[in-house]
Structure formats: C-alpha cells, structure tokens
Short mmCIF file of C-alpha atoms and ligand atoms in Angstrom, two decimals:
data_model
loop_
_atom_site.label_atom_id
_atom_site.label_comp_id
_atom_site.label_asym_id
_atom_site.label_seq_id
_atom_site.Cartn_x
_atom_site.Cartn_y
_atom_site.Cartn_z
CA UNK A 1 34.96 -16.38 -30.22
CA UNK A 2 35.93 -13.11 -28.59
CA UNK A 3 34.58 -12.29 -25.10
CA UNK A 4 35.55 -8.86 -22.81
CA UNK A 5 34.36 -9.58 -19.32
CA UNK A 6 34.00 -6.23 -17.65
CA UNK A 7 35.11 -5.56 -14.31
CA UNK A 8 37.39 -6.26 -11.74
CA UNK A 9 37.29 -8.63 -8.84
CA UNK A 10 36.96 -12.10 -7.70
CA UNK A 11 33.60 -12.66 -9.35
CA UNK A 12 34.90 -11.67 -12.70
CA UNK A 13 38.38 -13.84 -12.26
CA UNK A 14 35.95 -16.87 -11.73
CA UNK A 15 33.60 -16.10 -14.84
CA UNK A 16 37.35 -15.19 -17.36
CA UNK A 17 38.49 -19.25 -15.47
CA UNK A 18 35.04 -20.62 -16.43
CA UNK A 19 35.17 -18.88 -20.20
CA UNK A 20 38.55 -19.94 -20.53
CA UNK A 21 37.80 -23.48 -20.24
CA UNK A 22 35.01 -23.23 -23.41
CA UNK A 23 36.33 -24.52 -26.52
CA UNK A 24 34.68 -21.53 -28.35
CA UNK A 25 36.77 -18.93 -26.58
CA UNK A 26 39.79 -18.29 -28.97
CA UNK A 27 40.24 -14.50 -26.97
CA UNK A 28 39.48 -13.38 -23.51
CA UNK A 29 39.83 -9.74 -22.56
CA UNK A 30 39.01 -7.96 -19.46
CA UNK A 31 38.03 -4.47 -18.61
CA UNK A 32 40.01 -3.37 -16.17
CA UNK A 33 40.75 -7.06 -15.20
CA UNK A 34 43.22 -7.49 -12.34
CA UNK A 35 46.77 -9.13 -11.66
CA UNK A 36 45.12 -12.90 -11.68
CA UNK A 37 42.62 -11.94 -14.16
CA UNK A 38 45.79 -10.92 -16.42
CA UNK A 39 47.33 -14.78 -16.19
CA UNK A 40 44.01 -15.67 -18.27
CA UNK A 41 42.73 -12.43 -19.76
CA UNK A 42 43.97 -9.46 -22.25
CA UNK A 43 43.39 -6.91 -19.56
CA UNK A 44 42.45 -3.76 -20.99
CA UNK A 45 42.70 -0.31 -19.14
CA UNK A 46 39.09 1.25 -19.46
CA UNK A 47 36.67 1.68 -16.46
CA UNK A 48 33.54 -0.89 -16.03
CA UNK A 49 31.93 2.45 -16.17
CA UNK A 50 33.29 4.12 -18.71
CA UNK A 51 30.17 2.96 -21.53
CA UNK A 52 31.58 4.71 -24.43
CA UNK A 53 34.93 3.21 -24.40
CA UNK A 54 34.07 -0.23 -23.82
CA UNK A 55 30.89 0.16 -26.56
CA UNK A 56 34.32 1.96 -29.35
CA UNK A 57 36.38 -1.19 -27.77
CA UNK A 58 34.39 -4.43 -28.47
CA UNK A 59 33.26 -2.72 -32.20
CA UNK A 60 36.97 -2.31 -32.40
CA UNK A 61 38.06 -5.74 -31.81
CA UNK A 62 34.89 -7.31 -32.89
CA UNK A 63 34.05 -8.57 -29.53
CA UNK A 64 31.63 -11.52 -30.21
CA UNK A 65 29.96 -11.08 -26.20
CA UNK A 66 30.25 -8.97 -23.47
CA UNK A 67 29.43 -10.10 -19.96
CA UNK A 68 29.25 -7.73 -16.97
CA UNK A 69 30.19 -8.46 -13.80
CA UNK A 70 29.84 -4.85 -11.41
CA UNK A 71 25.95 -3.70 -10.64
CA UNK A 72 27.94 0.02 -11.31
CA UNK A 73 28.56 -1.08 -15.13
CA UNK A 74 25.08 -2.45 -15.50
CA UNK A 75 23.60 1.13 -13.50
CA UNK A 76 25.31 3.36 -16.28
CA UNK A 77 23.68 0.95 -18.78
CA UNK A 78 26.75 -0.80 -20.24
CA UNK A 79 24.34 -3.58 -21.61
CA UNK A 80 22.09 -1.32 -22.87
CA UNK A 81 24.70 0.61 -25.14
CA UNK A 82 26.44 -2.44 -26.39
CA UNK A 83 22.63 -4.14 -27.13
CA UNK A 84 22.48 -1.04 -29.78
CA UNK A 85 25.31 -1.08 -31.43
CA UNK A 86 24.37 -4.64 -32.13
CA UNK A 87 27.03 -5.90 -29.40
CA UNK A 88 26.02 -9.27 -27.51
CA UNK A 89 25.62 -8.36 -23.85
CA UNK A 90 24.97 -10.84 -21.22
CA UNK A 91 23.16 -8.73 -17.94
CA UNK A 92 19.97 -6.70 -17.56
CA UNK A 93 19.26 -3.63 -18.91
CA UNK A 94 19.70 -0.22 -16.63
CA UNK A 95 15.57 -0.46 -16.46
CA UNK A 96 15.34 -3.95 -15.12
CA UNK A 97 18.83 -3.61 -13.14
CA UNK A 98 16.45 -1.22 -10.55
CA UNK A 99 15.48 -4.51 -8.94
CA UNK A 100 18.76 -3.92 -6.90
CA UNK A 101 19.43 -0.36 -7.26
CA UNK A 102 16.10 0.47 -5.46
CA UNK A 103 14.87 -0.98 -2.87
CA UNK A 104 11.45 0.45 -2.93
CA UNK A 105 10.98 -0.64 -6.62
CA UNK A 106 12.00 -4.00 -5.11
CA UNK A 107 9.36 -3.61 -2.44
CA UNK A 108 6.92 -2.24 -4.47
CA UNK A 109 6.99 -5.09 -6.68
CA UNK A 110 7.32 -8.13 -4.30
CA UNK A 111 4.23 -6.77 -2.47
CA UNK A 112 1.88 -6.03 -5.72
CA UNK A 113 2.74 -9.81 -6.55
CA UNK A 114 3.19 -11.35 -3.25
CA UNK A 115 6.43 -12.32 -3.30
CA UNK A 116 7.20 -13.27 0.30
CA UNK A 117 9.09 -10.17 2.03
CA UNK A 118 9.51 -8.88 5.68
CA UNK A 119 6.71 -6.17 5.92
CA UNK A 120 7.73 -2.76 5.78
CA UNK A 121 6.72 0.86 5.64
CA UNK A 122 8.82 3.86 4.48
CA UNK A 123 8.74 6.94 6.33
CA UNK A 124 10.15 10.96 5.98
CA UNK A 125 9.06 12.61 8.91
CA UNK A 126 11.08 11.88 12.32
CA UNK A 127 8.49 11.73 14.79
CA UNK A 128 6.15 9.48 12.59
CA UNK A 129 8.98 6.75 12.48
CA UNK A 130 9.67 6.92 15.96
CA UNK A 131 6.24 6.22 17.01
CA UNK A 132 5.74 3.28 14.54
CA UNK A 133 8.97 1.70 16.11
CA UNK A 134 7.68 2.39 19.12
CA UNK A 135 4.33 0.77 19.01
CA UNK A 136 6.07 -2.13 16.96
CA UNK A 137 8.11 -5.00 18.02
CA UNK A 138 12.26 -4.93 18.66
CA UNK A 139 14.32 -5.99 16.82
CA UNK A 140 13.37 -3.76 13.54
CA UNK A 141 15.47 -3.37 10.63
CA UNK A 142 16.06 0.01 9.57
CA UNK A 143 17.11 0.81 5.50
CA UNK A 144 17.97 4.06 4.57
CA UNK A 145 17.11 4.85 1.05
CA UNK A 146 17.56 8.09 -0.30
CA UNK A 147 18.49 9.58 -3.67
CA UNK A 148 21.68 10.66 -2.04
CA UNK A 149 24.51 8.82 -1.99
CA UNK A 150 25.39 6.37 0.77
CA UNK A 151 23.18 3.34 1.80
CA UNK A 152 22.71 2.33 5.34
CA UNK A 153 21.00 -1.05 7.17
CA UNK A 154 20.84 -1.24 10.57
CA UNK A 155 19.00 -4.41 12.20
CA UNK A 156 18.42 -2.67 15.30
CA UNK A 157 18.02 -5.17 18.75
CA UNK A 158 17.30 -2.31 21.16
CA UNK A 159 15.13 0.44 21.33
CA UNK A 160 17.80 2.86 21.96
CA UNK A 161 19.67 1.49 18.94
CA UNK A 162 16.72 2.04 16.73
CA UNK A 163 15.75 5.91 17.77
CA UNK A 164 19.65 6.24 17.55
CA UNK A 165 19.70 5.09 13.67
CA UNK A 166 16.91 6.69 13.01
CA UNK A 167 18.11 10.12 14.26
CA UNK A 168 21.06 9.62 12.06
CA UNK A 169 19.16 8.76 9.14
CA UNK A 170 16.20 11.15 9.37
CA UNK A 171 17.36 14.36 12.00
CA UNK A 172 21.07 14.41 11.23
CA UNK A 173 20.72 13.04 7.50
CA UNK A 174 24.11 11.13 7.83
CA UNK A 175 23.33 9.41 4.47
CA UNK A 176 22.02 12.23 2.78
CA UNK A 177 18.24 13.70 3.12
CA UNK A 178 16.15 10.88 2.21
CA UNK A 179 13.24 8.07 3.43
CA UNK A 180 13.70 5.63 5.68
CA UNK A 181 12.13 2.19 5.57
CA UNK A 182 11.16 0.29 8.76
CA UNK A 183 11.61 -3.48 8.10
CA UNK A 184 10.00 -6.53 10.07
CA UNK A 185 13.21 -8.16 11.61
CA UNK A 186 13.66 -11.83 9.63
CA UNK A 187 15.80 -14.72 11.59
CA UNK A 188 16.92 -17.94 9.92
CA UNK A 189 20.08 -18.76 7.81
CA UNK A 190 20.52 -16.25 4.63
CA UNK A 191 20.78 -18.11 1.05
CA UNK A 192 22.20 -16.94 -2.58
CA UNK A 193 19.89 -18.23 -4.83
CA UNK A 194 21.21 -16.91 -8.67
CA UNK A 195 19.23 -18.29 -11.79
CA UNK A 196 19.61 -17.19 -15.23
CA UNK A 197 16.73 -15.23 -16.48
CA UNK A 198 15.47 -14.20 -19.98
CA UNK A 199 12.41 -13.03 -20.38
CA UNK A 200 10.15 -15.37 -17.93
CA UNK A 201 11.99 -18.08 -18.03
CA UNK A 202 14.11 -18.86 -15.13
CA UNK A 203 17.17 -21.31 -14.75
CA UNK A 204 18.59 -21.82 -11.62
CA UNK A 205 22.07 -21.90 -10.88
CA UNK A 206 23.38 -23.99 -7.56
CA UNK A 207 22.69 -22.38 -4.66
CA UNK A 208 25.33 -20.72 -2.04
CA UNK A 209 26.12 -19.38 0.91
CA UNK A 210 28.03 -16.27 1.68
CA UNK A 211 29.67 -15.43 5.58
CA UNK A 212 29.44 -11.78 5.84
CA UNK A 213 31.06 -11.27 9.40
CA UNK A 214 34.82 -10.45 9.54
CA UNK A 215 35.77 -13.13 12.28
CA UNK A 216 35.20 -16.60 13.10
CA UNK A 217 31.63 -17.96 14.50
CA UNK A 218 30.15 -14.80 12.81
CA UNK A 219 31.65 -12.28 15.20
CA UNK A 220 33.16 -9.14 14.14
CA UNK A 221 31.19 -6.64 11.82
CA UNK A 222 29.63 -6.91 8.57
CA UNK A 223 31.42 -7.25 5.23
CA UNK A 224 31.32 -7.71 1.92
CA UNK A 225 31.92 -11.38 3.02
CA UNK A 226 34.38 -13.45 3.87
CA UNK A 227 33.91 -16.87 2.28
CA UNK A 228 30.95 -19.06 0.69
CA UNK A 229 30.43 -22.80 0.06
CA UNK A 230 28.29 -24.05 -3.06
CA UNK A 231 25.64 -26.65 -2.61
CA UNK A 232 23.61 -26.13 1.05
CA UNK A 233 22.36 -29.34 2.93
CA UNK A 234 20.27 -27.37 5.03
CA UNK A 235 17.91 -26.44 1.53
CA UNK A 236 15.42 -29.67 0.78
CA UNK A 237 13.82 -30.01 -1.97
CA UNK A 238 10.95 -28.75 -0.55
CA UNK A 239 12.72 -25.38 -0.27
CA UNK A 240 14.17 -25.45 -3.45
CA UNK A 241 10.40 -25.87 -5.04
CA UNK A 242 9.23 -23.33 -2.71
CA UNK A 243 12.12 -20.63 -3.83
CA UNK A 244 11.80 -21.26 -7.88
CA UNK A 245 7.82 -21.66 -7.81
CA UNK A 246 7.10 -19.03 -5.23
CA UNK A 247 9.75 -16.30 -5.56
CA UNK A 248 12.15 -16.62 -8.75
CA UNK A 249 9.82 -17.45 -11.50
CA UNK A 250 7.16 -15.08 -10.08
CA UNK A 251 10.01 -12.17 -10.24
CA UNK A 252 10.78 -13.05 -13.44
CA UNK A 253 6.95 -13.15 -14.60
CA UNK A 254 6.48 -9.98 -12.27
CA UNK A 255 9.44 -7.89 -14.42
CA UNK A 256 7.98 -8.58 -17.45
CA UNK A 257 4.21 -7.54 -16.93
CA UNK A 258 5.86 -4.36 -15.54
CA UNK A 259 7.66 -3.44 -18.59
CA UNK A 260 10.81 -4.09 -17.76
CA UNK A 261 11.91 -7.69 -18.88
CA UNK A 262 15.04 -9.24 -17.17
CA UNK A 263 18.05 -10.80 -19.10
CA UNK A 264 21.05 -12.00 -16.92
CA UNK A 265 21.65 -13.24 -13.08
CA UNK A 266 18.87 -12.79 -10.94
CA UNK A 267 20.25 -12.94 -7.21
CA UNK A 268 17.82 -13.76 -4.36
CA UNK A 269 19.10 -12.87 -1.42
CA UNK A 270 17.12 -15.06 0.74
CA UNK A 271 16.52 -16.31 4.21
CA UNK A 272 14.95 -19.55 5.56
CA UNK A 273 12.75 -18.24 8.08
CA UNK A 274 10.26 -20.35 10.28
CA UNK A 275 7.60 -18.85 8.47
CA UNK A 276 9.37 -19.91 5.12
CA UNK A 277 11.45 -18.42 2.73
CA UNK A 278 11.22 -14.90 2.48
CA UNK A 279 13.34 -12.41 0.03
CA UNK A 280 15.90 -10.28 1.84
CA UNK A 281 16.96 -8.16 -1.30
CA UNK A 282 17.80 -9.04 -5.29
CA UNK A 283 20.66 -8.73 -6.62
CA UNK A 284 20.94 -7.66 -10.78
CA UNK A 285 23.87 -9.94 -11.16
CA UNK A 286 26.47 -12.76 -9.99
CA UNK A 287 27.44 -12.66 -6.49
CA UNK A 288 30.70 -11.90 -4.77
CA UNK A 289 32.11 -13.88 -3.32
CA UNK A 290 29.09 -16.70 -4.44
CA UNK A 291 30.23 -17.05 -8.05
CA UNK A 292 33.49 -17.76 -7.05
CA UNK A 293 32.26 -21.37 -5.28
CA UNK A 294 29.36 -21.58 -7.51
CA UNK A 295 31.24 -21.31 -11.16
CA UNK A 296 33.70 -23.86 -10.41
CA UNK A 297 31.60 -26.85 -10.07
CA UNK A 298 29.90 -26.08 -13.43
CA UNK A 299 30.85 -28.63 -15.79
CA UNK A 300 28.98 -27.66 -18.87
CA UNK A 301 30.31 -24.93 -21.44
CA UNK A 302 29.90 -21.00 -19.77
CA UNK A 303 29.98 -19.18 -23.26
CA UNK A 304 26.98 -21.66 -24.54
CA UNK A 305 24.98 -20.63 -21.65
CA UNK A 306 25.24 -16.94 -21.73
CA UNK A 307 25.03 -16.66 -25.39
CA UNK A 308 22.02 -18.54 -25.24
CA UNK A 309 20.58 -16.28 -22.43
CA UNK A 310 21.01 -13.36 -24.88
CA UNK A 311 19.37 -15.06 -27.68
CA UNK A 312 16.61 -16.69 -25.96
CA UNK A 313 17.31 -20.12 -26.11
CA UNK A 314 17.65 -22.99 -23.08
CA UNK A 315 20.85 -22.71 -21.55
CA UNK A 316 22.65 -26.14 -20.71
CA UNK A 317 23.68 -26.27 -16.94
CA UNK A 318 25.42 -29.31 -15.56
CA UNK A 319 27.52 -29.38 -12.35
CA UNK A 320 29.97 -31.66 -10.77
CA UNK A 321 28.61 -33.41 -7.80
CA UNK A 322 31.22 -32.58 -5.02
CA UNK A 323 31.36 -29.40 -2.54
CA UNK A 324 33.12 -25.84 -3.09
CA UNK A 325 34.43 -23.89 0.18
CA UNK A 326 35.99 -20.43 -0.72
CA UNK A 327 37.79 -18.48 1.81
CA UNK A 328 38.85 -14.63 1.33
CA UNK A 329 42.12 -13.13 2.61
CA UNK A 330 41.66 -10.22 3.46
CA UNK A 331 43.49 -6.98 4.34
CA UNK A 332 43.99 -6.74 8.31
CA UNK A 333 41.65 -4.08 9.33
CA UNK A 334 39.18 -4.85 6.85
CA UNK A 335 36.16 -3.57 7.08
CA UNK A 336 38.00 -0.83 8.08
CA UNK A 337 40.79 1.35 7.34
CA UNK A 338 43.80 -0.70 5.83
CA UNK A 339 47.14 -0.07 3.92
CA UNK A 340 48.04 -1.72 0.65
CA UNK A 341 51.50 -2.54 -0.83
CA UNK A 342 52.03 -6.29 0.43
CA UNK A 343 54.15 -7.86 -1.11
CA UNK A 344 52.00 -11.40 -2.05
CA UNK A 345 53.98 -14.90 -2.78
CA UNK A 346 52.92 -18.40 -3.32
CA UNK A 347 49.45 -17.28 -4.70
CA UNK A 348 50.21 -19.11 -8.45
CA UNK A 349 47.35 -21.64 -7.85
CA UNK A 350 44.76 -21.99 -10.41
CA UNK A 351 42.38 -22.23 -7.62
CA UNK A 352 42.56 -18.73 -6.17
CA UNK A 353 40.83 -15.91 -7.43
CA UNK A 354 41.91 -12.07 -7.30
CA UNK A 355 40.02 -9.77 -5.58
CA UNK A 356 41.82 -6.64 -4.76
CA UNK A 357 45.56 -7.01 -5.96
CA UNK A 358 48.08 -5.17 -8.56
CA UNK A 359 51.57 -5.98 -9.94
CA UNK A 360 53.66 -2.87 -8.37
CA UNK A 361 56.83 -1.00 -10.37
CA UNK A 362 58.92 -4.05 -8.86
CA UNK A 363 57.06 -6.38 -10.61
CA UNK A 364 55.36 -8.05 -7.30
CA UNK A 365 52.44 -9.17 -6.60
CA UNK A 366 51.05 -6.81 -3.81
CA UNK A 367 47.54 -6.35 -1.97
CA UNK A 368 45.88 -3.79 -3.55
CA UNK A 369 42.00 -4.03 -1.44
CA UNK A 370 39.86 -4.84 1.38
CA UNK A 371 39.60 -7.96 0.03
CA UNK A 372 42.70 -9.33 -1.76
CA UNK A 373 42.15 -13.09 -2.68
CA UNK A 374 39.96 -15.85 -2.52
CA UNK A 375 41.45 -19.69 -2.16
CA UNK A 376 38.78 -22.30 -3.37
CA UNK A 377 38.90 -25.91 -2.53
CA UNK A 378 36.62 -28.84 -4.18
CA UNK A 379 35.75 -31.82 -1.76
CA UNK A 380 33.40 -34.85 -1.80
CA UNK A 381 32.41 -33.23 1.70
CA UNK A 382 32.84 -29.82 3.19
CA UNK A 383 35.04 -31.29 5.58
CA UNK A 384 37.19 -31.98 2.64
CA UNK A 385 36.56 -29.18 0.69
CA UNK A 386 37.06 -26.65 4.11
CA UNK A 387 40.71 -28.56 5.02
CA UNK A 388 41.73 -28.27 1.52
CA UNK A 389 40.82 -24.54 1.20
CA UNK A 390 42.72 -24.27 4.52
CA UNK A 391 45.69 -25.89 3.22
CA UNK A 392 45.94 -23.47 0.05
CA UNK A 393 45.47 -20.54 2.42
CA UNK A 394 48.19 -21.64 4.97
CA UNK A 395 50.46 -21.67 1.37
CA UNK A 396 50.11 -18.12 0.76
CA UNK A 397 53.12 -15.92 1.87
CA UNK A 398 51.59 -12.27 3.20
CA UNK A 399 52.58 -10.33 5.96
CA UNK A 400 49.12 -8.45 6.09
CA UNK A 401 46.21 -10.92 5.11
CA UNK A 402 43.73 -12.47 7.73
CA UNK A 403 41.02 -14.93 7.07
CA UNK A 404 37.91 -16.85 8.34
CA UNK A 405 38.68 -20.57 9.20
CA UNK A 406 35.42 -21.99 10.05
CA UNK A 407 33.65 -21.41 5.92
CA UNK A 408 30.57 -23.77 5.65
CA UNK A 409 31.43 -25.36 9.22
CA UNK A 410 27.70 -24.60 10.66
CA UNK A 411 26.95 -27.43 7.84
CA UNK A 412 28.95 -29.95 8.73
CA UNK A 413 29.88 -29.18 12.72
CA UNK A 414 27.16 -30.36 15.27
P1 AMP B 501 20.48 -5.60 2.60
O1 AMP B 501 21.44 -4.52 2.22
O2 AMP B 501 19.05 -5.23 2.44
O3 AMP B 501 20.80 -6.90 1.93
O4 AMP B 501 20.75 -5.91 4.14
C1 AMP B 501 22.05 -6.26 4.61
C2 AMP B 501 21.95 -7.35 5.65
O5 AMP B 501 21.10 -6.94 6.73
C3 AMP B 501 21.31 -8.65 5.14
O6 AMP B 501 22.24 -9.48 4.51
C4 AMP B 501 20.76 -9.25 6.43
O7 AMP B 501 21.77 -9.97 7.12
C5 AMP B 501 20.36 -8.04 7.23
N1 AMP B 501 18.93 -7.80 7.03
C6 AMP B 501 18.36 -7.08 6.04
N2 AMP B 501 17.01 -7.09 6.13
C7 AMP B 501 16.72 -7.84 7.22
C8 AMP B 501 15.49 -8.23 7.87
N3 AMP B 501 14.30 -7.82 7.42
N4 AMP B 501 15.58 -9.00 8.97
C9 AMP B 501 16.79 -9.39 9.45
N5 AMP B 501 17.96 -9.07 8.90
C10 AMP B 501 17.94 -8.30 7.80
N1 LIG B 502 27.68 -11.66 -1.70
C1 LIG B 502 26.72 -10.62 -1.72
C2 LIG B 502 26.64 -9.86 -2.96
O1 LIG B 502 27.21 -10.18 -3.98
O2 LIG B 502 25.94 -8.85 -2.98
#
C-alpha cells in the first residue's frame, strides 16, 4: 500500500516511523516531509496547504491513504478534496475541524451538551468587559478570538494584568478587531487525551502529557512544548471513565447531531481540576509533541487502524506496557527570536524525531526551527525512560540547542 503523510514536523516523523513498521506499507511519501522524515519517507516538495497539488499527486501515484498531520492542511480542507476524488483520507473534514479552529463553536457546543468547561462569556465593547472582570474573581483567563488573524490567551493573576490584556485586545486591537472571551480560571495538571473518532464511536488512544514552559520546573514562558511522557499515573480509572463517558463520547455524539460528523483524532485538551475534569480546548488532530511519546508504544499495525477509521470499522489498538519520555531540543532563544544554520551531528538514532531541521548546500544536517528535534526514550519506569532520553540528548552534537531535563519528573519525584 501507498501512503503520503502530509506535513512537516515531529508529529508527522512519528506517524511515517509508526507506518513504516506496517507490513502493508510497500511506499511512504511525505508532503513536504523533513530531513528525518526523508531517512523513511519519499519526501515530496508541495505545501500541506497547497490542496490541489497534493489531491493531482496521490491520483498521480495512486496513493492508497492520505493522513494529515497540520490543523492548517485540514482548515483548507485537504481531507475534504481528496474524500471526492475518491482518495482515502484519514482526519476531519474542514466542517467538523471548527472544533479547534473556533473557539466559540467549541464553547457553544460543550455548553448546549454539558460538556464540562470553565464558564465563560464573550464580550465586544471595552467598558462591558472591564466591569465583568471587575465584579468577578482574579485570576481570569482572557481569549482573544477574532476573525483576524493572530490568537491571544492570557491567564491573567492580577487585576492590572487583566485591564492591561484587555486594552490590548479590545482598545488597541493588537490581534486584530475582534471579541474577547472572559474565561473562569481552571487549576490542576493539564492532560492530552486523543481518541480516534468516526462517526460516534470513540477509541481512545493512551493518554499524555505535554510541558509547555521553556525551562525547567515550568519556569520560563509558554511554548509549543518542550517534552511529553505517555501513560500518566496521576489519571485512575476513575478519571479515565469520567473523560470517555462524560466528555469524549459526548463530543463525538454532540458533532454528529450538529451536522457535522467527526472522522480522525479528537484531542482533549484537558485539566484535572478539584471540581473534576473539565475541557480546556480540542484539538482536530494528533498532538505535538504528544504523538511523538504516544505512537511509539503502539504495538498493533498504524495503517489497519486508520484505514479502518475511514471505512468505519473497529480499529485494533494495542500498546506496549512500559513508559515514553520525549524531550525537545530546541533553538536557544526559543520562544523567541532565534537563528538557524547549526550544523547538527550524532542525531542518526531511530529514536529521535525531526521537528524543525533541513539538509543545507553542504550536505549537513542543520537546525532549521524553534523546535529542532525530539529524543524519545522507552523505560519500564519514567525514571528509566527520563535517564535514557537524557542520555540520547547528551549524544547530540549542537552548538545552539537547549532542552528541558526534568520531562515527566512531577510523576515520579516526591
Ligand atoms: P488554549 O489556547 O485555549 O489551549 O490556552 C492555552 C493555555 O492557557 C492552556 O494550555 C492552559 O495552560 C491555559 N488556559 C487556558 N484556559 C484556561 C483556564 N480556563 N484556566 C486556566 N488556564 C487556562
Ligand atoms: N501539544 C499541544 C498541541 O498539539 O496543540
């Protein structure tokens, strides 16, 4: 079988290593794929974008299935477009896909079926947000979201921080001119929760957790994150029932009485709260950097699963009982500005994935992104699984990479 995996980062390296290991797959190719994606792939130079070209591609090479990786690809309808010229595409459709692109949709919909959410209310007018801040309780979480361009969150812990965001958002239209929405502030540790989805059915996927702060003991800002570990002893069972039965199969059920039916990953983005589990935001596909610690300890066949997601039948997951710890190096500067050009060595191992990186005119492997690579490391325990990760990072020869040493060590450190 023929698959093109579209996109280009660490969560599509991990989904080309977990195809590549499927006794069906004869023929990987990637679209744009990357340097490490290229070791396993036929990477192809069209844009995850770029619908037409990848719809003339796969008819050309009589791609069997497509998967998409980038929310951007599955936006412009990439699934869609290949579903009608009789392409197999494993992802939502641009309709259902709204469940991330808008987070009023998202709102809208957990509230009409009471899918547990922070409260919220969305406001236009300046002085009417100001004085429902004002006569609520700090922190607040404040969500820009506008037609415009640009998204912003800021979880606001003082006052002054909160009329200073929402001047930004809603005097000074930094992001554009747009709503804001005034979230109740959530606390407990955040959860990736990704099940496959057709229809109403729902099949959950091992849960994760991403680190989204640049530094060590969560200092430093937010980023796209920084590392993940794949399963979470801090979930119990109880959790786990309380997350499928009470927000993922609802959702599911939810998108289909709307009209809009979900195929693909379903993300929740969730957080353990002491008043339960509540829903942070949904996601319209697999996680970065979650898939990367996630796909590795599946043991049953990747290309079975999606194609029977497309066609409607019972996937088959099985996983390997041990722990995953990922770790992303990352240019220094990151979130910020950074330059690019490093030259990379000693990165060869199966075991890390490419985020941002490009074979220059030299032939080397340089940095080419915020985030440039991700080392994963398989333990019995995290302990294991964190040293080990540690160990492959330590190996990797680059003058302009820094990384998170503490992954998954809130689990296992008391
Ligand atoms: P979002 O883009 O909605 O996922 O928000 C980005 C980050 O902001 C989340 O990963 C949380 O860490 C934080 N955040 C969002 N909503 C809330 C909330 N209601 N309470 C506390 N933190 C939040
Ligand atoms: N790791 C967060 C995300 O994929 O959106």
């Amino acid at each position: 079988m023929k698959v093109l995996v579209v996109g280009s980062g660490g969560r599509e390296h991990a989904i080309v290593h977990a195809l590549s290991k499927s006794s069906k797959v004869t023929e990987i190719y990637a679209a744009p794929g990357n340097a490490g994606i290229a070791k396993l792939a036929m990477c192809v130079n069209i844009k995850d974008t770029d619908v037409n070209s990848l719809v003339e591609f796969a008819k050309a090479e009589a791609i069997d299935l497509v998967v998409v990786g980038p929310e951007a690809a599955l936006a412009v309808g990439v699934v869609d477009e290949m579903t009608k010229a009789n392409i197999k595409a494993f992802g939502p459709t641009k309709a259902a896909a709204q469940i991330e692109a808008s987070k009023k949709f998202a709102k809208d919909l957990m509230f009409k079926y009471n899918i547990p959410t922070a409260k919220y209310e969305s406001f236009s007018d300046y002085e009417e947000a100001l004085a429902y801040v004002k006569a609520n309780s700090i922190p607040t979480v404040l969500k820009y979201d506008g037609l415009a361009a640009g998204k912003g969150v800021v979880v606001a812990m003082t006052m002054d921080e909160a009329v200073e965001a929402l001047k930004d958002m809603l005097l000074d239209d930094k992001f554009g001119h747009g709503k804001v929405v005034i979230e109740e502030y959530l606390e407990g540790p955040e959860f990736s929760f990704m099940c496959f989805v057709d229809n109403e059915n729902v099949y959950p996927l091992e849960m994760a957790q991403d680190h989204k702060r640049a530094y060590d003991n969560d200092m430093g800002p937010n980023t796209g994150g920084m590392g993940a570990y794949s399963p979470l002893p801090f979930i119990t069972e109880e959790d786990y029932n309380y997350a499928m039965n009470e927000i993922m199969i609802p959702t599911a059920k939810a998108m289909v009485k709307e009209g809009v039916p979900f195929k693909g990953v379903l993300y929740g983005g969730l957080m353990k709260t002491k008043n339960g589990i509540k829903v942070i935001e949904f996601n319209a596909r697999f996680g970065d950097p979650e898939t990367e610690v996630v796909l590795p300890r599946l043991s049953s066949d990747i290309y079975d699963a999606f194609v029977a997601i497309v066609d409607g039948n019972k996937p088959v997951l099985e996983w390997e009982d041990c722990y995953t710890i990922g770790i992303v190096l990352a240019s220094k500067g990151y979130p910020g500005s950074y330059e690019k050009g490093f030259v990379i060595e000693n990165a060869d191992s199966d075991d890390i994935y490419h985020m941002g990186t490009k074979i220059d005119d030299n032939g080397n492997l340089v940095t080419n992104g915020g985030r440039v690579l991700f080392a994963v490391a398989k333990g019995n325990t995290l302990e294991e699984a964190n040293k080990k990760a540690n160990k492959l990072v330590d190996e990797i020869k680059c003058e302009n990479l820094f990384h998170r040493t503490d992954i998954g060590a809130k689990a296992y450190k008391k």
